Coordinates of C-alpha atoms in Angstrom, one line a residue:
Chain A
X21 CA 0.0 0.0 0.0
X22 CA 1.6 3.1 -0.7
X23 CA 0.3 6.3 1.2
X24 CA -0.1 9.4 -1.7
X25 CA -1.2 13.0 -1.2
X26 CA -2.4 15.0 -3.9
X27 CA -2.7 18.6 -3.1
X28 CA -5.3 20.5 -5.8
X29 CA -8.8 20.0 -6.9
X30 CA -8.9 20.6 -10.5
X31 CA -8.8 18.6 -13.5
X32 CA -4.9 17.4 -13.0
X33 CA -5.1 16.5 -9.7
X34 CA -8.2 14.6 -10.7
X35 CA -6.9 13.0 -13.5
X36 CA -4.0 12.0 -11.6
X37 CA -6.2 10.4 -8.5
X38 CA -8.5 8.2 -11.4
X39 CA -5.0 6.8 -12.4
X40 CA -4.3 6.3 -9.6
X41 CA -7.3 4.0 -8.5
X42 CA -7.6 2.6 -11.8
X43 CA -4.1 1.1 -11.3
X44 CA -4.8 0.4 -7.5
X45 CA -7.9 0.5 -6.3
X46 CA -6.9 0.1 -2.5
X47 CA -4.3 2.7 -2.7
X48 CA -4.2 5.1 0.1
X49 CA -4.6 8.4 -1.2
X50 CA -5.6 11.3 -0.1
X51 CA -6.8 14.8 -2.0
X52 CA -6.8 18.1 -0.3
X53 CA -8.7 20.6 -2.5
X54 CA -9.5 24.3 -1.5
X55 CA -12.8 24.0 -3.7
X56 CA -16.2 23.0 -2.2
X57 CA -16.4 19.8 -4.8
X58 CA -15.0 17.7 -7.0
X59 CA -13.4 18.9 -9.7
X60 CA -15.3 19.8 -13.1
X61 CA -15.2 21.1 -16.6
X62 CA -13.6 24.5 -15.9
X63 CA -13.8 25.5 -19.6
X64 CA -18.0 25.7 -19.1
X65 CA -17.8 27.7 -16.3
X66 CA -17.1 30.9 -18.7
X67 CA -19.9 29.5 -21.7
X68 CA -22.3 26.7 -21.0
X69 CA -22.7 27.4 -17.4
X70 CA -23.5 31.0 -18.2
X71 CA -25.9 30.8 -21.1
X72 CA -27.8 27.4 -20.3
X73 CA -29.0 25.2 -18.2
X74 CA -26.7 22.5 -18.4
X75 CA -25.4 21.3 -15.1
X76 CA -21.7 21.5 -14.5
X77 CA -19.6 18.1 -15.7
X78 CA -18.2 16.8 -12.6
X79 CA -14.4 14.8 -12.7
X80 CA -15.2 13.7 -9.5
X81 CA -14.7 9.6 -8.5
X82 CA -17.2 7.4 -9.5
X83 CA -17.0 4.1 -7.2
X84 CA -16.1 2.8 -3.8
X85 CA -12.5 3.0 -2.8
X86 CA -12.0 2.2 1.1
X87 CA -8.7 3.7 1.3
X88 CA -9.8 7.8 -0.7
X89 CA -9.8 10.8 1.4
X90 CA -11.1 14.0 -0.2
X91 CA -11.1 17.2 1.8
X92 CA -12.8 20.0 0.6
X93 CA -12.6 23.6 1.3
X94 CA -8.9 22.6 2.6
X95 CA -5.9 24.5 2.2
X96 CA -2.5 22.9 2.3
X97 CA -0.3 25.7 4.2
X98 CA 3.1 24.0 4.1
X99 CA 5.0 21.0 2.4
X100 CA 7.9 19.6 5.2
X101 CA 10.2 18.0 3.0
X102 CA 11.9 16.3 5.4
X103 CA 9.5 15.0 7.3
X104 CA 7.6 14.3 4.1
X105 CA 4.2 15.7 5.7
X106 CA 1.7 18.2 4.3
X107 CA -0.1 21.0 6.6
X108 CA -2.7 22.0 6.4
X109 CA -4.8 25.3 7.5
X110 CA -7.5 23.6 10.0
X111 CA -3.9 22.1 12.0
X112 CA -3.7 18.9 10.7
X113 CA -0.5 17.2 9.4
X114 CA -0.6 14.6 6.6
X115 CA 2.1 12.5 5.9
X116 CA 3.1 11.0 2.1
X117 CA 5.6 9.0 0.5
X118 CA 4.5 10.5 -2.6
X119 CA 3.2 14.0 -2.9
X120 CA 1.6 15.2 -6.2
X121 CA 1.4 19.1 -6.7
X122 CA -1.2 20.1 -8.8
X123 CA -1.9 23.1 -7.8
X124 CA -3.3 25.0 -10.8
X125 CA -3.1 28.7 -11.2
X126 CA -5.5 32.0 -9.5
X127 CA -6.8 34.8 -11.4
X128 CA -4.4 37.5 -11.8
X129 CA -5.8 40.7 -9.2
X130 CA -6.2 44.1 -10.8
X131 CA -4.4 46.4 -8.8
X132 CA -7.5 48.8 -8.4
X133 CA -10.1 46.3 -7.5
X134 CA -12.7 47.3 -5.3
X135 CA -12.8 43.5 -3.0
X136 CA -15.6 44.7 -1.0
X137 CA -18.0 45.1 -3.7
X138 CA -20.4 41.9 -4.8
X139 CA -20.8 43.3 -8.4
X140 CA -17.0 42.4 -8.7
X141 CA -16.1 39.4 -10.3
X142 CA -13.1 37.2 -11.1
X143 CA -13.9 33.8 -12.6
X144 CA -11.9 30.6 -11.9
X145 CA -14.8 28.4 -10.0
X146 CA -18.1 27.3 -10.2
X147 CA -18.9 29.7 -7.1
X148 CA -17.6 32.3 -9.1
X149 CA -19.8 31.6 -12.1
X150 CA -22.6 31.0 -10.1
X151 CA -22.1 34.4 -8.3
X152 CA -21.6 35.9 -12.0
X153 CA -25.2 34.3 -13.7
X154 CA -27.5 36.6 -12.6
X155 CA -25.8 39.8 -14.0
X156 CA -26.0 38.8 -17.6
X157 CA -29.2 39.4 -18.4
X158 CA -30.9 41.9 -20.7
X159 CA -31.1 45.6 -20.0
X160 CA -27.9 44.9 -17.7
X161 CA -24.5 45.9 -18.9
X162 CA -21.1 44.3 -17.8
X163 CA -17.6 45.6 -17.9
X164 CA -15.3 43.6 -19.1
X165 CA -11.7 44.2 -18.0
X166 CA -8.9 42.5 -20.4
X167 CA -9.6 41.2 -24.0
X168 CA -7.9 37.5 -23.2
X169 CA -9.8 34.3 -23.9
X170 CA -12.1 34.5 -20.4
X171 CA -13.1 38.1 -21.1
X172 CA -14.0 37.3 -24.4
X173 CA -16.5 34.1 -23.9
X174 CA -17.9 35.7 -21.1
X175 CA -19.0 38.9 -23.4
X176 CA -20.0 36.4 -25.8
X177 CA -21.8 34.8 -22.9
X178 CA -23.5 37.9 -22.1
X179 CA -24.4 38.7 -25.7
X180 CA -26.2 35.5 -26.2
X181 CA -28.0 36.4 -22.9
X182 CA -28.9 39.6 -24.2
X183 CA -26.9 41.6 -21.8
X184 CA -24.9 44.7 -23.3
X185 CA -20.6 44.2 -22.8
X186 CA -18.1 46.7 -23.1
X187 CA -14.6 45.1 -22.9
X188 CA -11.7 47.0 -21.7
X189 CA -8.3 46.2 -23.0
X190 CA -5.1 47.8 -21.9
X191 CA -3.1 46.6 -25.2
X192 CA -3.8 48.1 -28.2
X193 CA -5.6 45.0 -29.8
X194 CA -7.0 41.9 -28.3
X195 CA -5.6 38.5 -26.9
X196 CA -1.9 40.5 -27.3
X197 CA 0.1 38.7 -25.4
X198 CA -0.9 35.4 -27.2
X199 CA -2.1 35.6 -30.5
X200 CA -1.1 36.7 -33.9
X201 CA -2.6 40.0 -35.2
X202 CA -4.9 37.8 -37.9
X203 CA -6.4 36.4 -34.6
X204 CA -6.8 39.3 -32.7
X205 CA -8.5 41.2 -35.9
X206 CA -10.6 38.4 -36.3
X207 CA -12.0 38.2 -32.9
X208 CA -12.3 42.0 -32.9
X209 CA -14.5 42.1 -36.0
X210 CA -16.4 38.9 -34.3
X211 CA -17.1 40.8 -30.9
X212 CA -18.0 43.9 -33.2
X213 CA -20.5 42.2 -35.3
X214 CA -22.1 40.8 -31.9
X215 CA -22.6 44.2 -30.9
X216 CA -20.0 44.1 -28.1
X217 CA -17.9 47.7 -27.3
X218 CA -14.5 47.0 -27.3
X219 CA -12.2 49.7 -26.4
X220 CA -8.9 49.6 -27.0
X221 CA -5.7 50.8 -25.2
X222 CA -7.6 51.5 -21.9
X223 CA -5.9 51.6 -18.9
X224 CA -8.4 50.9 -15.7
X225 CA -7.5 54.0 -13.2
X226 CA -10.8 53.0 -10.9
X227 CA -13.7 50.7 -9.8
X228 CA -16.4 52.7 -7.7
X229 CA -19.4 51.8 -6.8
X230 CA -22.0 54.2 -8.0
X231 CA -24.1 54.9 -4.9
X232 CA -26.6 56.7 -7.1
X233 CA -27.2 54.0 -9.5
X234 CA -26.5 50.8 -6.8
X235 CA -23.7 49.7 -9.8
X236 CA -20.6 50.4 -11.2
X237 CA -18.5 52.7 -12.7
X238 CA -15.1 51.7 -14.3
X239 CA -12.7 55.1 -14.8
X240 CA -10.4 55.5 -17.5
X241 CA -7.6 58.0 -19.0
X242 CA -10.5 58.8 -21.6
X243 CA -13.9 58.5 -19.5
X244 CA -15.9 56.4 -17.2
X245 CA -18.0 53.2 -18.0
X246 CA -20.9 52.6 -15.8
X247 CA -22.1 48.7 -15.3
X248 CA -24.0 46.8 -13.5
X249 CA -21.3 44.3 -13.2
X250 CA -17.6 44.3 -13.9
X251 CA -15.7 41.1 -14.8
X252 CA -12.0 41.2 -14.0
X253 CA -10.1 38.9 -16.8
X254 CA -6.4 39.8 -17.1
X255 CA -4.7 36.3 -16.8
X256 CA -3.9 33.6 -13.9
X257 CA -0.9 33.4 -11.9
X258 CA 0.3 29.8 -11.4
X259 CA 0.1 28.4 -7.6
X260 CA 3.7 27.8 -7.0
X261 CA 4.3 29.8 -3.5
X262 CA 4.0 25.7 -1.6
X263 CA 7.0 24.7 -3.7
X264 CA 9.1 27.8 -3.6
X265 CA 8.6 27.8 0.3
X266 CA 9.9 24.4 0.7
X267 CA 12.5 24.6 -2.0
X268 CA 11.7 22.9 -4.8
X269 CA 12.9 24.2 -8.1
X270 CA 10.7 26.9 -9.9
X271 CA 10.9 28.8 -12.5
X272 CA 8.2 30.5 -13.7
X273 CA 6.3 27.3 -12.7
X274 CA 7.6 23.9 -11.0
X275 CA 10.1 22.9 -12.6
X276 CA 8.7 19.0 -14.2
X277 CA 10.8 16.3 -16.4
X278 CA 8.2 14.8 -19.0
X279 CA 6.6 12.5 -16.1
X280 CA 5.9 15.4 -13.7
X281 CA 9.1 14.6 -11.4
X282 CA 10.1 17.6 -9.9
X283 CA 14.1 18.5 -7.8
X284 CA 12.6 16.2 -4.8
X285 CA 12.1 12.1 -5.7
X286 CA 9.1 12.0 -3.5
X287 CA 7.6 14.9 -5.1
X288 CA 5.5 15.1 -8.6
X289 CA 3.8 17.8 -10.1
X290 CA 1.1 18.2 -13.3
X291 CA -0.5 21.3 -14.2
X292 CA -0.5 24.3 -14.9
X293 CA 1.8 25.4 -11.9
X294 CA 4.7 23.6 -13.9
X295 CA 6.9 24.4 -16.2
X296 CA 7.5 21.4 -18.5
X297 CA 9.4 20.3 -21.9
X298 CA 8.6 20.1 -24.8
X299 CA 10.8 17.8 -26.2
X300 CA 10.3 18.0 -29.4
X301 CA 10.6 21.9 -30.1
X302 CA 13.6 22.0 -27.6
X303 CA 11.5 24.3 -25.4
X304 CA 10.2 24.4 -21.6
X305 CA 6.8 25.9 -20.9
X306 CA 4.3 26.6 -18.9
X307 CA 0.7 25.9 -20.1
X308 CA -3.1 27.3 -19.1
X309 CA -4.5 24.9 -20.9
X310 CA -7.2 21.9 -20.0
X311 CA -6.1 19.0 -22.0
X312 CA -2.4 19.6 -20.6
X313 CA -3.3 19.4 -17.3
X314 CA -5.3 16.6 -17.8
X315 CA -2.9 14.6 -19.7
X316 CA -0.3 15.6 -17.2
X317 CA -2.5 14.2 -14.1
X318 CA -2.6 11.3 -15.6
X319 CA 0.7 10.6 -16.4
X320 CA 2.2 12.0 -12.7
X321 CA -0.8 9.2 -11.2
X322 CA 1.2 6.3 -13.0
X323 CA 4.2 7.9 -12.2
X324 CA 3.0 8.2 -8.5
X325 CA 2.8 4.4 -8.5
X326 CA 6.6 4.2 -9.8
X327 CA 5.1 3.5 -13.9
X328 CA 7.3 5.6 -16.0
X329 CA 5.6 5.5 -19.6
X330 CA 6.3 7.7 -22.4
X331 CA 5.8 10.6 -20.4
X332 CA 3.9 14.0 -21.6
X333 CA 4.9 14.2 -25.5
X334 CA 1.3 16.3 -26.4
X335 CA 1.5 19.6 -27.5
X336 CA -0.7 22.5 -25.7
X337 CA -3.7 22.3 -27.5
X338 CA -6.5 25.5 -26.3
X339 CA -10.0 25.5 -27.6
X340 CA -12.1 28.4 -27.0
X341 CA -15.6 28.9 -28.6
X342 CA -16.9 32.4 -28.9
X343 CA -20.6 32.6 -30.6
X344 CA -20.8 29.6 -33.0
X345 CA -16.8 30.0 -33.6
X346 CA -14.6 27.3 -32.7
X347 CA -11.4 29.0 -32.3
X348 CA -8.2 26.4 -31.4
X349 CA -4.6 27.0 -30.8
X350 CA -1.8 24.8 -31.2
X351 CA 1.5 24.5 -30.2
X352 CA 3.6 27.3 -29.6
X353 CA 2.9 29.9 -33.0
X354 CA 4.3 32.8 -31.4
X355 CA 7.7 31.3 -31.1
X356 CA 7.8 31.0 -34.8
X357 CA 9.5 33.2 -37.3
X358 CA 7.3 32.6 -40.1
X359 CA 3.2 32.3 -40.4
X360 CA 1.2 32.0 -43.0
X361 CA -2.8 32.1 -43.5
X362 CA -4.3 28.5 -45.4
X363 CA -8.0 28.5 -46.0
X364 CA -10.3 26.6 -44.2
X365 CA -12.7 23.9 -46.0
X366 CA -15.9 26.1 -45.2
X367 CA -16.8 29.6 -45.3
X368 CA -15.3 31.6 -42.3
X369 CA -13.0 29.1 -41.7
X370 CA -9.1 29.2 -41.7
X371 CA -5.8 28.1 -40.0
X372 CA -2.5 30.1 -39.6
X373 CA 0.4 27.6 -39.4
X374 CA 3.4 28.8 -37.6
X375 CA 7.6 27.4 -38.5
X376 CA 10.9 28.6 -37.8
X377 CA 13.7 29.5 -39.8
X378 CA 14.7 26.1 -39.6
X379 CA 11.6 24.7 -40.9
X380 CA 10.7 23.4 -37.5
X381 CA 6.7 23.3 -37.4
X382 CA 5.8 25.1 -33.9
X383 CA 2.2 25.6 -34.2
X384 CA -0.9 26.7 -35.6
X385 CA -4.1 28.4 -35.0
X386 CA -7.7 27.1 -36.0
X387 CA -10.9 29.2 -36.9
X388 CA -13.2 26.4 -37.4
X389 CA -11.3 24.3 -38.7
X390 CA -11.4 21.3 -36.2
X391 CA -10.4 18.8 -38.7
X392 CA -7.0 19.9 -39.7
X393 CA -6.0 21.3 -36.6
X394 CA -6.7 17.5 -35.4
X395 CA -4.2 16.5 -38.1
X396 CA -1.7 19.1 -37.8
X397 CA -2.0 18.2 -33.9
X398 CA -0.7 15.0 -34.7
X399 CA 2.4 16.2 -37.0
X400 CA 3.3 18.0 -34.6
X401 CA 3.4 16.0 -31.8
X402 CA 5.5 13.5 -34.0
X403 CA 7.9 16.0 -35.0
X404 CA 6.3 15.3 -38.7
X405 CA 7.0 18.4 -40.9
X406 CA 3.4 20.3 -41.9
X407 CA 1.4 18.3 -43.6
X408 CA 2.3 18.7 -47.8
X409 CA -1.7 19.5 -48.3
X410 CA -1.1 22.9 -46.7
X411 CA 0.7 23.6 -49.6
X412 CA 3.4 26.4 -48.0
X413 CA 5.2 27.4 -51.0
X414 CA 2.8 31.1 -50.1
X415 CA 5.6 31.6 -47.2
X416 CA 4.5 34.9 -45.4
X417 CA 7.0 36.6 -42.6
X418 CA 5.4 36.4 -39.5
Chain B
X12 CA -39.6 -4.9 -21.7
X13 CA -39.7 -3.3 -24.9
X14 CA -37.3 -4.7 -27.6
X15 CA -36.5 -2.3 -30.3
X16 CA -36.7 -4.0 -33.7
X17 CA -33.7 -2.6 -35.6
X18 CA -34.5 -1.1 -39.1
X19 CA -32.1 -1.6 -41.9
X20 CA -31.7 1.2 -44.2
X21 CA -29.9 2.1 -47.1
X22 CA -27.4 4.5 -45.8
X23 CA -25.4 5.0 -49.1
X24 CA -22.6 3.0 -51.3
X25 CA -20.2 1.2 -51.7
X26 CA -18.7 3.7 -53.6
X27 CA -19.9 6.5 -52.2
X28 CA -17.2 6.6 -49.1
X29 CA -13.4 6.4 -49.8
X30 CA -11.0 4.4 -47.8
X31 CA -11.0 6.3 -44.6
X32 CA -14.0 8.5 -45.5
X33 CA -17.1 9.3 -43.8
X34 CA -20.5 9.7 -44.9
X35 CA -23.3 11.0 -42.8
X36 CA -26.9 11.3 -42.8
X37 CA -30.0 11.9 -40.7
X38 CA -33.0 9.4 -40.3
X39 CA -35.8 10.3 -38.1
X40 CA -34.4 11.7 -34.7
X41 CA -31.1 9.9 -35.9
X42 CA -27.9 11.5 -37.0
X43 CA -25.5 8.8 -38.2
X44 CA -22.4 8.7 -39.8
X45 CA -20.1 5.8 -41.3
X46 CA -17.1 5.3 -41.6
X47 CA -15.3 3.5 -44.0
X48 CA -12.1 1.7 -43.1
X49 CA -10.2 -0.9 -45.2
X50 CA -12.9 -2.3 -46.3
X51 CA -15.2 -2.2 -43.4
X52 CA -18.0 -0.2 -42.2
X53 CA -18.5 1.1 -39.1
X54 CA -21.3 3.7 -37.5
X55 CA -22.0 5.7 -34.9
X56 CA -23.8 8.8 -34.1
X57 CA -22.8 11.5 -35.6
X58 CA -23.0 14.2 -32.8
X59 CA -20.6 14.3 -30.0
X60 CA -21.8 13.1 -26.6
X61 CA -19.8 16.0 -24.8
X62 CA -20.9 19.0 -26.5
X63 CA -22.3 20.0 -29.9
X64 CA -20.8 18.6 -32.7
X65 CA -20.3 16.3 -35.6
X66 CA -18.0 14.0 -36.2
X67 CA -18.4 14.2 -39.4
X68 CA -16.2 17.6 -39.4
X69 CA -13.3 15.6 -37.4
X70 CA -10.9 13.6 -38.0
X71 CA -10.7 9.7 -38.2
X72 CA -7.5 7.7 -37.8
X73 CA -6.9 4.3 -36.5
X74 CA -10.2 3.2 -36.4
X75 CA -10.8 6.9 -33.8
X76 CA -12.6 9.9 -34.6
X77 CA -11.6 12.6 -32.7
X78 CA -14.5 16.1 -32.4
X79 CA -13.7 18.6 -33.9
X80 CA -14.9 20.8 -31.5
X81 CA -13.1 19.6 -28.1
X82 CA -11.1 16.8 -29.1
X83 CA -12.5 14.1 -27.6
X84 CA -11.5 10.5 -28.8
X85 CA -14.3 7.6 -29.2
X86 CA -13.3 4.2 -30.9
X87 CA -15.5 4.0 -33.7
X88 CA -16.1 -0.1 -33.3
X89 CA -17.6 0.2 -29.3
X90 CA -18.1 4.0 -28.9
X91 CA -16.0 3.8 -26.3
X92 CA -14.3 6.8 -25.0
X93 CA -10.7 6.5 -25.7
X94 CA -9.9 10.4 -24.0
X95 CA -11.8 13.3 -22.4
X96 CA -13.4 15.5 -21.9
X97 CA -16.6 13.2 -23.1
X98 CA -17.2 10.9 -20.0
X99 CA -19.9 8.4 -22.0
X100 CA -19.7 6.5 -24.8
X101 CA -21.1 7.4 -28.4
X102 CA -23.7 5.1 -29.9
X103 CA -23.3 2.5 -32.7
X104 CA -24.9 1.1 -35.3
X105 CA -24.6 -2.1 -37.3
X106 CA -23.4 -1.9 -40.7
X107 CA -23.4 -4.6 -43.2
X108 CA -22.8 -4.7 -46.8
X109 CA -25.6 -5.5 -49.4
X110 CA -23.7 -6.1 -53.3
X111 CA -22.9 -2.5 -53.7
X112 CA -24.7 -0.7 -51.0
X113 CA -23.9 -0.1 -46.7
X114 CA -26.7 -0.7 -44.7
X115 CA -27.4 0.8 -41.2
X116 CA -29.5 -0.6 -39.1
X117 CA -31.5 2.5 -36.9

């Protein structure tokens, strides 16, 4: 029997606990989460669980397994290395002979946010979707601070729900810090079209409650907004302060070989509070992305059990759909030196597929086009070059 | 108990899907599509279990189709889920071959 704790509640830490009772069903493990359930599909929590009645996909375990301890709405406070024990913040001590860190990431805080005020959102849980619901709704109007992936399904959210949405972004086009121009254009023109107001290049000075209205006003270098809701969306910090505090190497995330293993033996880690390789473009990285983490938790549950497979050799693959646009990004296209623009096979449809000067194929980016970003998925996880039909004698400078 | 009878219908031909094609098509409350590979013909339905899609727009290798959508992974023999983020098998149909047509039984 060997004694595991997973620290984390989300889709790696899930992922890695299945594993682990697939491959041993009377393992003795134990999972400290800080949510109030099991985990779930995160990526609904900013589309279907806003515009529709579906119920949230749970992750949680399905079965009886006498030796699975799950504690919710638990904090671990402190990893003691060398006593291999976990601490947590109602007293308690756990001990391990294997820990598993999946930790996952927290929304990035504006530096003017107003805490106090209940029209203030962030969104990460199911508590925090649930808490944002009943704002979009027609004749209300939310503020959307940063023009990332979050902020934009949840305006698309809002449209669909009839609810105006005014998205703030501080860079001078959308999604900058990881897309391509022809994606942010693209997006802009989409959020446009579905009547959203997107202003660019605004810096947030303020969020004040209105006292004369009961909502919200956001202030800007060129005017105020008033809302009945703001939504703050500006990125996620990865959870990594329980490593750094018991030394573990980090480095932007925890520092993870291909099977999770971080600087300690007794220590694994999945998720995105790690910084991983990827082997086959040379690079480490740190990914927000749900099908990483999940492929991750599962392989750091074999490795848990001392099964070292292949290890992670998947490529970050996001999906993020926006009206009825399936938008999916591949790989690591902003690395690249060169891009260029292949049609799609249907009407608003298209795929930009990103290389280096070496003709190393990094990555791509999907606009309804499912099908070959499957395929090129699969060239690139093989280190194939891009697939001849792509035909890339157009070569474009990125 | 109830029994279903099963209904054979004339889902297309022979011909009509190349080696590693698809074909779909809706019949009643049924979408369906088949899937043509090495010589055998295997169907399912055609919209994901996990979310709104059709697997008719994704992509089918080793006897998988994957959505197009979200990726998921179903063996196209059981509909068994081969990766997430479905949870539940797709459904099948039988498939048999009649001179130059494939039959589905719905």
């Amino acid at each position: 029997m060997s004694k595991i704790v997973i620290v984390g509640g989300g889709v790696a830490a899930y992922r890695a606990l299945h594993r682990i009772l697939e491959l041993d069903p009377l393992c003795d493990v134990t999972l400290i989460s800080d949510e109030d359930r099991p985990a779930y599909e995160r990526p609904m929590l900013s589309k279907e669980l806003l515009t529709s009645d579906k119920p949230l996909r749970s992750l949680g375990v399905r079965g009886s397994f006498p030796n699975l301890t799950q504690l919710f709405s638990t904090r671990a406070t402190k990893v003691d290395r060398r006593q291999k024990r976990v601490l947590l913040d109602d007293g308690c001590e756990i001990s391990y002979e294997k820990l598993i860190l999946a930790t996952g990431s927290r929304p990035r805080r504006l530096e003017v946010d107003n805490p106090t005020s209940e029209r203030l959102h962030y969104l990460r849980t199911a508590v925090d979707a649930e808490k944002l619901r009943p704002f979009l709704c027609p004749g209300n109007r939310i503020a959307i601070i940063g023009g990332g992936f979050i902020g934009l399904e949840v305006a698309a959210s809002a449209r669909a729900l009839g609810a105006e949405a005014v998205v703030l972004e501080a860079q001078p086009r959308l999604l900058a810090r990881v897309a391509p121009e022809s994606l942010s254009t693209w997006l802009h023109d989409l959020h446009k079209k579905n009547g959203v107001d997107i202003k660019l290049g605004a810096q947030v000075d303020q969020i004040a409650e209105d006292p004369s209205t009961g909502g919200m006003i956001v202030r800007t270098a060129s005017g105020e907004i008033p809302a009945d809701a703001v939504l703050v969306g500006i990125g996620v910090l990865p959870n990594v302060e329980l490593a750094v505090d018991c030394g573990l190497d980090v480095d932007g995330g925890i520092a993870v070989d291909i099977h999770g293993r971080t600087s300690d033996p007794y220590i694994l880690a999945a998720g995105e509070a790690t910084r991983y390789p990827l082997e086959r473009l040379g690079l480490l990285t740190r990914s927000e992305c749900w099908t990483t983490s999940s492929d991750q938790g599962t392989i750091v549950g074999e490795a848990a059990l001392g099964s070292l497979g292949d290890g992670y050799r998947e490529m970050p693959w996001v999906w993020s759909d926006q009206y009825e646009a399936s938008i999916q990004y591949l790989g690591l296209p902003l690395t690249a030196s060169r891009m260029v623009t292949h049609p799609g096979e249907s009407q608003n449809a298209w795929v930009d597929i990103a290389w280096d000067d070496a003709g190393r194929f990094l990555g791509a980016i999907g606009i309804n086009s499912g099908r070959q970003i499957s395929e090129l998925r699969r060239a690139l996880r093989k280190g194939l070059p891009i697939p001849a039909k792509f035909g890339l004698e157009t070569q474009a400078t990125l | 108990m109830t029994v279903m009878e099963e209904t054979w219908i004339d889902a297309c031909g022979v011909a009509d899907i190349p080696d590693g094609g698809m074909h779909h098509f809706k019949h009643n409350e049924n979408w369906v599509v088949i899937y043509h590979v090495d010589g055998d013909f295997f169907a399912t339905d055609n919209i994901c279990p996990h979310a709104f899609a059709l697997f008719s727009d994704g992509w089918l290798e080793d006897g998988l189709i994957e959505c197009p959508l979200h990726g998921a992974l179903f063996d196209i023999r059981t509909g068994e889920v081969k990766r997430g983020p479905a949870e539940c098998a797709v459904n099948t149909f039988k498939t048999k071959v009649d001179g130059d047509r494939v039959l589905c039984a719905v």
